[in-house]
XYZ file of C-alpha atoms in Angstrom:
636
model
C 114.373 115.586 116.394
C 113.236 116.231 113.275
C 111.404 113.899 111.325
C 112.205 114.262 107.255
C 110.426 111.250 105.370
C 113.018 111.655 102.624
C 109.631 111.765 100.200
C 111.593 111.865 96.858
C 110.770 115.325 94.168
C 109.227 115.623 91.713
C 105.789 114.650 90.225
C 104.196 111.929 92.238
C 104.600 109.337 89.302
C 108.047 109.564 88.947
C 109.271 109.556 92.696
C 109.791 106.116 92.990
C 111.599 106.240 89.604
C 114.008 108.665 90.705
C 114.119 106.792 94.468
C 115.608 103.643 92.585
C 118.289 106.110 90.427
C 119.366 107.734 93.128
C 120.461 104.425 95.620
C 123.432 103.229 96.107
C 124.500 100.018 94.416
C 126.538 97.233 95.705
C 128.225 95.121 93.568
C 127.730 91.607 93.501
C 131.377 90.318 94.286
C 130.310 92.259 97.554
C 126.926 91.776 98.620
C 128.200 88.562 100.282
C 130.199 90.598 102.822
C 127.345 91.771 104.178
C 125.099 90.280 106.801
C 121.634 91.255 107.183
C 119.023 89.890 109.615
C 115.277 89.506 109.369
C 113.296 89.155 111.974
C 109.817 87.496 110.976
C 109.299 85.675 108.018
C 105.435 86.694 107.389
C 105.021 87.495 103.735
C 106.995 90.970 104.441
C 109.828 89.240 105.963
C 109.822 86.220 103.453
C 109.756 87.725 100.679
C 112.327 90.592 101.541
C 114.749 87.627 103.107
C 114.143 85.686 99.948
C 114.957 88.505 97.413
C 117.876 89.758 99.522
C 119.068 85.993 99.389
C 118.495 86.141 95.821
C 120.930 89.172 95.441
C 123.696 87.556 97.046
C 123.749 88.830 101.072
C 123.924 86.757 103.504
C 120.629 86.626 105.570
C 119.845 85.133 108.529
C 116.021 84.848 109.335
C 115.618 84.114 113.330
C 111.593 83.225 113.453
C 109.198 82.192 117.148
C 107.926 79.732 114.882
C 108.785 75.777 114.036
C 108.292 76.727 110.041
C 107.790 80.068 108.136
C 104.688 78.793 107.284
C 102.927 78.976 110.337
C 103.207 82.706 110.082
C 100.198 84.572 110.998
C 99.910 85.777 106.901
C 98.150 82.733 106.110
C 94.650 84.203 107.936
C 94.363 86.652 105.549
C 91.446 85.030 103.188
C 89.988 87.433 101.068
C 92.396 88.419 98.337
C 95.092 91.081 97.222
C 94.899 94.599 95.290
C 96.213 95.522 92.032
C 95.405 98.226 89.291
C 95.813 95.494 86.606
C 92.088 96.859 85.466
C 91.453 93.042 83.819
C 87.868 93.781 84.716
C 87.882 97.482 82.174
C 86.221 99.029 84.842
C 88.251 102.160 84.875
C 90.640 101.201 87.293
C 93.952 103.021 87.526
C 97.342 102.988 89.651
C 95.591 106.475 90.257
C 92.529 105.265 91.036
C 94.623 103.058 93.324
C 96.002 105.567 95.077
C 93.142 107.990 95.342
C 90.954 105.372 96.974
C 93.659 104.139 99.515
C 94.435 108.018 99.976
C 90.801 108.595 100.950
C 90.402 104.656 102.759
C 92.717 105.945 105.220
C 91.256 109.341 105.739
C 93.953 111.472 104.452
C 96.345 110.490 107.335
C 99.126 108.916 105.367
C 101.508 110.152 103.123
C 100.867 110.709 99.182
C 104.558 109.614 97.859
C 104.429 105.979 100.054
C 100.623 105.166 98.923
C 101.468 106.404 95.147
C 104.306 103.833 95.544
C 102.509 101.003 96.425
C 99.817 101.674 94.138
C 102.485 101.374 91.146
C 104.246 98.374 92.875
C 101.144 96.341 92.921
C 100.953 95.813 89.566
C 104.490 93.923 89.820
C 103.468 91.921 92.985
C 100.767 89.864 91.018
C 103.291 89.074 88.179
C 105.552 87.788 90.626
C 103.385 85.614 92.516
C 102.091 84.298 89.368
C 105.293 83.370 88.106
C 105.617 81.155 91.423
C 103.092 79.359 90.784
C 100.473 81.502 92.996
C 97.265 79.351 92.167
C 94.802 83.080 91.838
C 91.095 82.209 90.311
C 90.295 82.513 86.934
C 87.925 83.656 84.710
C 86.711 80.841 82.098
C 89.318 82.336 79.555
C 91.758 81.960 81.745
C 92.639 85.614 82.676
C 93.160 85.779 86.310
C 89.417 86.830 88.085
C 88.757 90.143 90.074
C 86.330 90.514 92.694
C 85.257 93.828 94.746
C 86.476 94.851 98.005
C 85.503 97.811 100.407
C 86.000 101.531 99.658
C 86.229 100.980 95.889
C 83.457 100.978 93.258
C 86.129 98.807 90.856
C 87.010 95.108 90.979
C 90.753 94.951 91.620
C 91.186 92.124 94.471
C 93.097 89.264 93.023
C 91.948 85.998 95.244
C 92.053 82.068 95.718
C 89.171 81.093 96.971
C 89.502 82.222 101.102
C 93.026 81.002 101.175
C 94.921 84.261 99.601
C 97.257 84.792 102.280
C 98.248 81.161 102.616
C 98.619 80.625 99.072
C 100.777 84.120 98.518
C 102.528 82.461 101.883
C 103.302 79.409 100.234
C 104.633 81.322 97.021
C 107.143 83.669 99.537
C 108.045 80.435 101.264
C 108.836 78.371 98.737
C 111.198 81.552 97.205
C 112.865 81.397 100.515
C 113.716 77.878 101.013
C 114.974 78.215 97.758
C 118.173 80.182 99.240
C 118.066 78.391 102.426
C 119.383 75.581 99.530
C 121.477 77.645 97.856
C 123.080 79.023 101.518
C 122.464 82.355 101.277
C 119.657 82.465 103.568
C 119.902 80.607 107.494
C 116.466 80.229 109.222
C 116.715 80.081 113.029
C 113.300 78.826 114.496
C 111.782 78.888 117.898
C 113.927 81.943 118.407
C 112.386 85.124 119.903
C 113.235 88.428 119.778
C 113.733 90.219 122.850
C 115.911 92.889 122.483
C 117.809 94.945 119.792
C 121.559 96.022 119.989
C 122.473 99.504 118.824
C 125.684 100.278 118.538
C 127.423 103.333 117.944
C 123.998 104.464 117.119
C 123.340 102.244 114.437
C 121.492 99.042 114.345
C 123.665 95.800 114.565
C 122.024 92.648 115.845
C 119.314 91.589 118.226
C 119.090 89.444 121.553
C 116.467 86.940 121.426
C 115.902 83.492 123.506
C 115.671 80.160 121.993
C 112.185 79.208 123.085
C 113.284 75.734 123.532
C 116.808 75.483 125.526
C 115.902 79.125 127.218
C 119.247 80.233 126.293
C 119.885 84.009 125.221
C 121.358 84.046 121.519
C 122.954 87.225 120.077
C 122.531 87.860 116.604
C 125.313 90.269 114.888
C 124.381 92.331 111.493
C 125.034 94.954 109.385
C 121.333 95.969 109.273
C 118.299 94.603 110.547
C 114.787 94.188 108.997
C 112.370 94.077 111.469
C 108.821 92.159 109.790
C 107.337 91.024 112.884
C 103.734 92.178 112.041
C 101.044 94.092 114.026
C 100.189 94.772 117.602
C 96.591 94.197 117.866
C 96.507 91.108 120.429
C 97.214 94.052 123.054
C 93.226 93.812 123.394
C 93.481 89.796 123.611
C 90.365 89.504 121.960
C 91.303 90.198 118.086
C 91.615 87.797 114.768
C 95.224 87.633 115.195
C 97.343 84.543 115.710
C 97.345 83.837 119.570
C 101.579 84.018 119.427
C 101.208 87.547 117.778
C 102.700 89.864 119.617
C 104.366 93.508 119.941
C 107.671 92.395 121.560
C 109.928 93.202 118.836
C 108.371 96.690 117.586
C 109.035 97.106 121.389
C 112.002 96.784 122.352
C 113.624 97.790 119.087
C 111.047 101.519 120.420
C 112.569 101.528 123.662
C 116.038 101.531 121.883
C 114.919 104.823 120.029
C 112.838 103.641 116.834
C 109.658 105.983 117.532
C 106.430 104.682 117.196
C 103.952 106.486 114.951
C 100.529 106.606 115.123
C 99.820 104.018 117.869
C 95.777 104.719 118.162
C 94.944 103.940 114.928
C 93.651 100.215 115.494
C 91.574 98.876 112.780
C 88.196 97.244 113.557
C 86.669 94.807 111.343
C 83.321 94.653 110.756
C 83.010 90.890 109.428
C 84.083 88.450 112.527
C 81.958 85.740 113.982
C 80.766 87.416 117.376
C 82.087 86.935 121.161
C 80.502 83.199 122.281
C 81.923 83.568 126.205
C 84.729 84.107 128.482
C 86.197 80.636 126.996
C 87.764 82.371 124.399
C 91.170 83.745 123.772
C 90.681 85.050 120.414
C 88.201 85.800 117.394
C 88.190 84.507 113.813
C 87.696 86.575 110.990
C 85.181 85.949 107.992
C 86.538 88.153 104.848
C 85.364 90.962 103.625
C 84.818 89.110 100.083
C 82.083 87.827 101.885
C 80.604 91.021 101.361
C 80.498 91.114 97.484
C 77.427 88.236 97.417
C 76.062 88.920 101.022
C 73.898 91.646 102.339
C 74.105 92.591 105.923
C 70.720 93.368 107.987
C 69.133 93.452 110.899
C 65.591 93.668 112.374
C 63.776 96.600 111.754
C 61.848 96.845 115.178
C 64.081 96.382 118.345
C 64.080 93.347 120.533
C 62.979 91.377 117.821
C 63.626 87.477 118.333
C 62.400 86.038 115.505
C 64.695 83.757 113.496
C 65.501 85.285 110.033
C 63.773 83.570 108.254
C 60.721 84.550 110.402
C 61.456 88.067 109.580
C 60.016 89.462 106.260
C 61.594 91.195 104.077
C 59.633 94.934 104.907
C 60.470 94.354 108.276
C 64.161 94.154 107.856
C 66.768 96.886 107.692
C 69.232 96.577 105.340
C 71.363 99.652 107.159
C 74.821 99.697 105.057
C 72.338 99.964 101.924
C 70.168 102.761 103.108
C 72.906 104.844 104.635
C 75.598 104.463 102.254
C 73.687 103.575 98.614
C 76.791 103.987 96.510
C 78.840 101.819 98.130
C 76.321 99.725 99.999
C 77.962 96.634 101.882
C 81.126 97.293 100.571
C 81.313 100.325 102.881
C 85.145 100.342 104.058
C 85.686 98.720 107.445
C 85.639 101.097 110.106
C 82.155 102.962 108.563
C 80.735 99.490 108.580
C 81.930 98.791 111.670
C 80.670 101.443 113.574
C 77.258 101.131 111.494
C 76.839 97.907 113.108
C 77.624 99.066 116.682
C 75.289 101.791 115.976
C 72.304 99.428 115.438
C 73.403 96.788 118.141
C 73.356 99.968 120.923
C 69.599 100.634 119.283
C 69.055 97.070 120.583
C 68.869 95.966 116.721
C 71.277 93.524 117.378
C 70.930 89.921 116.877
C 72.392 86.484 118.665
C 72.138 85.647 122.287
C 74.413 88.526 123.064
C 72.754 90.805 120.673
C 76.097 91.778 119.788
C 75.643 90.647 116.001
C 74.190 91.199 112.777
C 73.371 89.352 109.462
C 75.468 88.525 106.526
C 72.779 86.592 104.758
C 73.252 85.049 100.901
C 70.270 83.693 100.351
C 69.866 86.615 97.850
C 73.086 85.366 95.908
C 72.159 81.789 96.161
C 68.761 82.130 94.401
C 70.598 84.250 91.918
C 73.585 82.078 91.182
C 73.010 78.741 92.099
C 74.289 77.455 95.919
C 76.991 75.956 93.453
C 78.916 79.443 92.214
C 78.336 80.475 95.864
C 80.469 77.155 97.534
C 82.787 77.791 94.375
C 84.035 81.203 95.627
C 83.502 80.875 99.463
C 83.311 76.985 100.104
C 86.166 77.120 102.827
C 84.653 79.785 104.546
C 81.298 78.877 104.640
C 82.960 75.041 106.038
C 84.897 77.116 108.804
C 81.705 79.169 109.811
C 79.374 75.973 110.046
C 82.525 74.307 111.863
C 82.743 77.170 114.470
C 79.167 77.807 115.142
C 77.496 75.062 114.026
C 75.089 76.960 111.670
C 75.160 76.157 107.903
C 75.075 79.822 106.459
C 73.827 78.305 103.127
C 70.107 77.442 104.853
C 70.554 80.619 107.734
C 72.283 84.078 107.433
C 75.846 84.208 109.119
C 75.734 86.344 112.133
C 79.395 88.673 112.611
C 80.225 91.698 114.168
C 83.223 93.906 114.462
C 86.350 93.020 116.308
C 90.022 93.992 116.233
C 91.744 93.307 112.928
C 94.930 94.936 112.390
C 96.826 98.320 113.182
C 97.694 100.719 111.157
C 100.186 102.171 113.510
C 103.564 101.023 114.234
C 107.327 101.937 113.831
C 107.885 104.979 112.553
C 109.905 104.870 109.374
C 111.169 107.251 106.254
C 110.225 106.545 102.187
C 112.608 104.419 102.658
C 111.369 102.138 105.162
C 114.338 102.940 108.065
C 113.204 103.427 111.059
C 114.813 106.676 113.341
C 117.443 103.950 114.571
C 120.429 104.327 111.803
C 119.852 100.352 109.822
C 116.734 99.316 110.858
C 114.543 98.511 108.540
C 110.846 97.927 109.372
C 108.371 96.608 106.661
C 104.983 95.268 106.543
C 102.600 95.725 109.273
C 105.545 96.710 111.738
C 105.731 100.082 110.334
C 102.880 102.920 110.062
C 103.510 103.681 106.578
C 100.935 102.700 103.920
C 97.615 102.687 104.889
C 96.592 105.848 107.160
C 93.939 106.167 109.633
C 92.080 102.908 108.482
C 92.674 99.988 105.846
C 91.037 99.520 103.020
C 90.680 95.184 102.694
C 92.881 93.732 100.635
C 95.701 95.907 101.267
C 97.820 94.295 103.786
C 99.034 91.452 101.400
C 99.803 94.437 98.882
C 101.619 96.298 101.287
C 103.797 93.518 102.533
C 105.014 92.296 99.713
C 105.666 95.756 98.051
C 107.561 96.008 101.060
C 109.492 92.662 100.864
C 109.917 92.327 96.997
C 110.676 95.287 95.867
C 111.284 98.269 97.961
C 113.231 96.843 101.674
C 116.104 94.837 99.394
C 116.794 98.127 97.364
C 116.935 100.725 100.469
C 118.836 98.212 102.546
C 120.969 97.450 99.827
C 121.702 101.506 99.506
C 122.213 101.799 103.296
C 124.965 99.215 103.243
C 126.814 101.093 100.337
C 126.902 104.447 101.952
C 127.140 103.408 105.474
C 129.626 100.722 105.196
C 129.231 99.755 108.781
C 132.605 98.623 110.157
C 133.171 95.372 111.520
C 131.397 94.006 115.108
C 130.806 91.142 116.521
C 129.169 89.774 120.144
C 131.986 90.978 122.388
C 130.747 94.334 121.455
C 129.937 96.158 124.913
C 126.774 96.966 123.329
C 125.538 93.336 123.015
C 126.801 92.214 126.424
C 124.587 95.398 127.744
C 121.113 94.274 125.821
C 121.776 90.349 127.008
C 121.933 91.255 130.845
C 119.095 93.976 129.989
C 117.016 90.714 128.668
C 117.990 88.817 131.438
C 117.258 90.922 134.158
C 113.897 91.510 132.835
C 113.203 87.669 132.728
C 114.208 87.406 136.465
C 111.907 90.075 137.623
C 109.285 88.370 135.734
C 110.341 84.429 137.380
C 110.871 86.375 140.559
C 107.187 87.210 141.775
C 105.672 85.163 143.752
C 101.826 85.860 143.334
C 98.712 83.450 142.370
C 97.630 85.009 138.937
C 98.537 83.692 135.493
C 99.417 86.418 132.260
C 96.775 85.219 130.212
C 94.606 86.484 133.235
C 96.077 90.162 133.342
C 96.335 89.801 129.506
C 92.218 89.721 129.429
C 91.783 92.488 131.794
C 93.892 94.763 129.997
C 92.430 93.487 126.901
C 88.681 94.370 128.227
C 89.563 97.472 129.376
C 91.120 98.768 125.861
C 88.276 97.291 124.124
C 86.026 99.484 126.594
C 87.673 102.767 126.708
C 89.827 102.698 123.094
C 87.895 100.026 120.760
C 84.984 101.156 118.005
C 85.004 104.419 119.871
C 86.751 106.493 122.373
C 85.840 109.786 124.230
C 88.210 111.812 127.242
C 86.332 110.625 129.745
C 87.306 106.451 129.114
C 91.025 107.458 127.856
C 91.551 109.617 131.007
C 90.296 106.572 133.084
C 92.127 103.861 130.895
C 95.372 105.827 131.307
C 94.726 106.285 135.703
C 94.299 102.428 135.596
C 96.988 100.533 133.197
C 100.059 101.791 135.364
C 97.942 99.924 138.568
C 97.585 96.978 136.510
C 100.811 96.995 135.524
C 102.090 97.084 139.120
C 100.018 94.395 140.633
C 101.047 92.080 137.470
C 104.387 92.313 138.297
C 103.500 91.580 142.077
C 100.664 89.162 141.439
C 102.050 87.153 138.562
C 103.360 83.592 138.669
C 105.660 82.215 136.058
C 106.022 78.160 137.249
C 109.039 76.787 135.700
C 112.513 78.722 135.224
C 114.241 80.233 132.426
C 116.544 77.692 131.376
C 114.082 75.589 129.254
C 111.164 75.373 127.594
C 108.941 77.850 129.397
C 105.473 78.883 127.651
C 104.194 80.613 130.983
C 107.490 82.939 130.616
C 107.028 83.510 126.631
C 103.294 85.016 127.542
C 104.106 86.967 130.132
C 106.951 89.017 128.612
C 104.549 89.566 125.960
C 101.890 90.496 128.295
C 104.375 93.272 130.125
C 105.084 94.945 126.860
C 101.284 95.173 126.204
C 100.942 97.177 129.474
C 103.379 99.505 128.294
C 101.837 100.002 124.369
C 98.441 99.784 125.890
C 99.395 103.327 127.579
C 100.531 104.407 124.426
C 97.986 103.324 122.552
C 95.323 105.762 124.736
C 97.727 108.861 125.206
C 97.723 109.115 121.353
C 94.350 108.805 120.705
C 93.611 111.564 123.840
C 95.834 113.516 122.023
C 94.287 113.530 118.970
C 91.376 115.549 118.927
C 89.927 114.799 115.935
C 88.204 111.442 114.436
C 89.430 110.021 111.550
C 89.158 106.246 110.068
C 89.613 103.804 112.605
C 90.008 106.638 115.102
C 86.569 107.866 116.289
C 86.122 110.427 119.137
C 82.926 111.088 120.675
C 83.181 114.177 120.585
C 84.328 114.669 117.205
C 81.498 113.971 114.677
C 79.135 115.078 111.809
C 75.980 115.553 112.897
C 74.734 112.430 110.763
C 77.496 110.397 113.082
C 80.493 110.334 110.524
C 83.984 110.578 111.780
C 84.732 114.550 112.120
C 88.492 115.677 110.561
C 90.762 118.516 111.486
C 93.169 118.834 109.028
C 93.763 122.021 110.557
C 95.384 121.201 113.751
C 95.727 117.397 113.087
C 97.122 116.633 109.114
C 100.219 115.055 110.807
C 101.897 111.860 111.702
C 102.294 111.477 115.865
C 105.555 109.871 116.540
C 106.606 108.876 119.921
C 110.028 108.829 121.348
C 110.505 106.893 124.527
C 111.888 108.327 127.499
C 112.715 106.200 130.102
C 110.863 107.363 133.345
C 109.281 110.480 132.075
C 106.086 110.542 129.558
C 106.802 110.195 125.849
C 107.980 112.927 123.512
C 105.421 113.493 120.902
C 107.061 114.616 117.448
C 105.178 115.701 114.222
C 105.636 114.690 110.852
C 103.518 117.057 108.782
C 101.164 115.731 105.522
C 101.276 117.274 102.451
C 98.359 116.789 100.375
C 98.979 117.693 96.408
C 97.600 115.121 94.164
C 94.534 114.110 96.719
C 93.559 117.369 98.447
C 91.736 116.135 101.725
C 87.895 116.307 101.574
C 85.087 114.975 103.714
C 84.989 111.195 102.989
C 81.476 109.801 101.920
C 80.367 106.736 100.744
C 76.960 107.856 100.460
C-alpha cells in the first residue's frame, strides 16, 4: 500500500489555509444526521467531542472512566506552547516550528508541525475565553516561562496544574452539549474492538466494565483519542488504567502503526523506591527553569549535598550543553543522566538519581517566588519522599513519559482504515523522534479544536456512508471476536496474576529497549516476548467471570495486547539502524556520545501493517525536508 500523507501544496504557510478551502462542508440542517463516536475524552477527545457537539452532530463519547475528568491529561503539570511572543524574545510560529522540527530530530513531517505551530496561537485564546485560569504577569498579560529545546519563553502555565486546568476548560465545553443533547457520554465502557465494515470504519465493541456486558456502538466515523502506549513497560508516569487496547485492536483491523520505537524518556521523575511500585510520578520539566541538576564530581561519593562543595560538584547539563544548559530537551538530558549514574556518579540508595537542587533560585528570589510558581510540586515531592526540596535538592531520574509513536494517520488525521480518525497521542503525527515539553497539551488540542471536527466533518460530506446499524454481519463478527478472546483469557487455569507478567515484560523492555538499545538486547527481547506470551496465557488466572464487574479481567486483556506491541515496539527499533531522539542505538553514535542520524537510508516514517500469523509488513512514508533541511542537532 502506498502511504500518501495528503500534505497539502504550496508554501508551508499557506497549507493549512488551503487544507480548510478545499474540505467539504456540511450544512447545518444536516450535521445532525450524522453520528460520530469518540473514544476517550482526554483533552484530544474532549475537546474534538465538544466542538463537534458544538457544530450540530450527534456524538457519542464511550469513556473507561466514571467522569471525563479523571482522564490521564490532568498529569501533565508544566504548561502549554504558543508563539504568542508576549515575552519579545523573538519568538515566531517559525521559530515554533523550527525548534519542534529539530526537538524531534527531523523524523516528522514539515506540513503537520508547521500546522500546529500556527494553531497554537488559537488554542490559548480559546482556553482563555473558558475561563482557563494561566499565570500572569503583574500587568496582567498572561506569563511565559522556558521549556526544553528552546532558547525563548513560550510555555503558557498554571502553576503545576496545566493539564488539569486546560482539562477542566475541555470538560466543562463538553458537558455543555451533554446539556444541550448533542453529545451522550457512556462511562465505565471499554473499548475492545472496532467494526469495519465494507472497509470503512463504523462503530466499536467495547464491555461495560460494570455489568460485563458487550455493547456495540454504530457510527458514521470514529475518533479514536485514547492516548499513548507507554504503560507497556509498567513502570512509566502514566495513569495506571492507561493502556494500548484501543490503538490495538482498531491496528489489528488494518490502521498501521507508525513509528512504534520511538518511546520518550523523561529525564525529571522521582527515582525507582522498590518492587512495591506499579508506576512513577513525574516532576515537570518547568522545574528546570529555577533548578540546576548535578551530581558529585568524584564517584562513590556519599556525602549529603549539602556536604558537597560547590568545586566538587558537576553541574553536567551545564558543561556539556552551555547554550541550552538544563533546559537540554528530554531525551539528551536523559541519557546525560544515565551517562553519569553508569560512571557511578549517581546519587540515592540506588544510585539511580541525580540532583535538581534550587537553593540557587531560592537565595536569588526569595523561597516565596519559588512556592509561588512550583508550590504544588514541591508539596507532592515532600509528600512522596518525605524530603522538603526547599532545605535539600530533589533527587529524579529518567523514566518513561510518553510515545511518540502510534496510529498511523494522513494531514488529515485518518488513519489507513477509511473514517477513523485518530488524534492526540494515539497517532504518530506531531512530534517526531522525541518531544519537546510542553507540546503534548498543544498537540491535543490542535487536534481536538480545530483540525479533527473539520476533516471529519469533510469525510462525512464526500463519503456519505450509507445507513448501518448492529445487525450488520460485521458487528456480530467483532462481538464473538471480543468474546472469544475473553474466554481464552477466563479459561486458564494457572497460579500467576497479569500485573505479575505485566512487570516482567515491563523489566525486560526497560532492559533491552529503554534509554538505549543495541542488536544484541532487541534480538534477545524479541526470542523471549513470544515465550512470555505463551506461558501467560497458560499460567494466568483471572478469578471471577465475565459477566460482572471483573478488574482481574480488565488488566489482563490489557496486559495481552502489551505482549503483542511490546514485539513491535523492538522489531522497529532493530530495524532502524540509526539513532535519533528518543531512539538511541549503541551502535549508532558521535564520537562525543550524541545520537548518530542517517537521513540517508532512514528519513522515513515506519508503518506497520498487521498480518495475522506472519511478521508485520513494514511500509515507508518518505520525509521531505524544505523549510528545515536536516542538520546535526546540538545544544551545545
Amino acid at each position: 500500500m502506498h502511504l500518501d500523507g495528503k500534505i497539502p501544496g504550496g508554501p508551508l504557510p499557506q497549507k493549512w489555509e488551503r487544507r480548510k478551502f478545499e474540505y467539504a462542508l456540511v450544512s447545518p440542517a444536516n450535521r445532525r444526521k450524522y453520528r460520530v463516536l469518540v473514544v476517550g475524552t482526554g483533552l484530544a477527545g474532549a475537546s474534538c467531542a465538544a466542538t463537534l457537539g458544538e457544530l450540530g452532530y450527534r456524538v457519542e463519547c464511550v469513556i473507561f472512566h466514571d467522569s471525563p475528568r479523571r482522564a490521564h491529561s490532568i498529569a501533565a503539570q508544566g504548561g502549554i506552547n504558543a508563539a504568542k511572543n508576549y515575552q519579545n524574545d523573538g519568538d515566531s510560529v517559525q521559530r515554533l516550528f523550527q525548534d519542534t522540527i529539530k526537538g524531534g530530530d527531523y523524523r516528522a513531517r514539515e506540513g503537520n508541525v508547521y500546522r500546529l505551530a500556527e494553531v497554537s496561537l488559537r488554542i490559548i485564546d480559546q482556553c482563555v475565553a473558558q475561563g482557563v485560569p494561566f499565570a500572569r504577569e503583574y500587568g496582567g498579560k498572561l506569563a511565559n516561562r522556558s521549556f526544553g529545546g528552546a532558547q525563548v519563553s513560550r510555555t503558557f502555565y498554571a502553576r503545576g496544574q496545566t493539564g488539569q486546568q486546560l482539562l477542566l476548560g475541555a470538560y466543562q465545553a463538553l458537558l455543555r452539549q451533554v446539556q444541550a443533547g448533542t453529545v451522550r457520554i457512556s462511562p465505565r465502557t471499554e473499548m475492545l474492538d472496532l467494526v469495519v465494515a465494507n472497509g470503512k470504519a463504523r462503530g466499536i465493541v467495547a464491555r461495560d466494565l460494570v455489568t460485563g456486558e458487550l455493547r456495540t456502538f454504530v457510527a458514521d466515523a470514529v475518533v479514536l483519542a485514547t492516548g499513548g502506549y507507554g504503560n507497556a513497560y509498567f513502570l512509566s508516569t502514566y495513569a495506571r488504567n492507561s493502556n494500548a487496547t484501543a490503538i490495538w485492536r482498531a491496528h489489528r483491523r488494518g490502521a498501521y502503526f507508525a513509528n512504534p520505537c520511538f518511546t520518550q524518556i523523561h529525564p525529571t521523575c522521582i527515582p525507582v523506591s522498590g518492587e512495591h511500585q506499579s508506576k512513577l510520578t513525574l516532576m515537570s520539566e518547568s522545574l528546570r527553569n529555577d533548578g540546576r541538576i548535578w551530581v558529585p564530581l568524584r564517584a562513590g561519593d556519599e556525602r549529603s549535598p549539602e556536604q558537597i562543595p560547590e568545586a566538587e560538584r558537576d553541574y553536567y547539563l551545564e558543561r556539556r550543553y552551555p547554550s541550552y544548559g538544563n533546559l537540554s530537551p528530554r531525551d539528551v538530558a536523559s541519557r546525560a543522566a544515565k551517562a553519569v549514574c553508569d560512571e557511578g556518579r549517581g546519587v540515592g540508595p540506588s544510585g539511580l538519581g541525580v540532583y535538581l537542587d534550587f537553593s540557587d533560585a531560592i537565595r536569588r528570589l526569595g523561597a516565596n517566588v519559588i512556592a509561588e510558581r512550583y508550590g504544588n510540586l514541591f508539596d507532592m515531592y515532600a509528600e512522596i519522599t518525605g524530603e522538603d526540596p526547599y532545605r535539600t535538592p530533589m533527587r529524579i531520574y529518567p523514566a518513561i513519559h510518553y510515545t511518540m509513536g502510534g496510529l498511523w494517520v494522513d494531514y488529515d488525521l485518518m488513519s489507513t482504515i477509511d473514517g477513523l480518525f485518530v488524534t492526540g497521542e494515539a497517532n504518530f503525527s506531531d512530534h517526531g523522534a522525541n518531544r519537546l515539553g510542553a507540546s503534548a497539551l498543544m498537540q491535543g488540542l490542535a487536534d481536538g479544536y480545530f483540525i479533527a471536527p473539520l476533516a471529519v466533518g469533510s469525510y462525512l460530506a464526500r463519503a456519505k456512508p450509507p445507513a448501518v446499524d448492529a445487525t450488520h454481519p460485521a458487528f456480530e463478527a467483532a462481538r464473538k471476536d471480543t468474546a472469544a478472546r475473553i474466554e481464552r483469557l477466563l479459561s486458564a487455569r494457572g497460579k500467576r496474576t497479569a500485573a505479575s507478567f505485566h512487570r516482567e515484560l515491563g523489566k525486560l523492555l526497560w532492559d533491552e529497549c529503554g534509554m538505549s538499545r543495541n542488536r544484541e538486547g532487541l534480538e534477545r527481547a524479541l526470542a523471549r516476548i513470544p515465550e512470555m506470551r505463551e506461558r501467560f496465557y497458560r499460567e494466568i488466572l483471572i478469578p471471577g467471570h465475565g459477566e460482572s464487574l471483573n478488574r482481574e479481567l480488565e488488566t489482563a486483556g490489557r496486559v495481552a495486547d502489551y505482549f503483542e506491541l511490546a514485539e513491535l515496539i523492538c522489531r522497529d527499533a532493530l530495524h532502524r539502524e540509526e539513532s535519533c531522539g528518543g531512539h538511541f542505538r549503541e551502535e549508532h553514535q558521535t564520537p562525543d556520545g550524541e545520537a548518530l542520524r542517517d537521513d540517508e537510508h532512514f528519513a522515513y516514517v515506519a508503518a506497520w501493517e498487521w498480518r495475522e500469523g506472519e511478521p508485520p509488513a513494514l511500509h515507508k512514508e518518505p520525509l521531505v525536508f524544505e523549510a528545515a533541511p536536516p542538520m546535526q542537532r546540538s545544544y551545545k
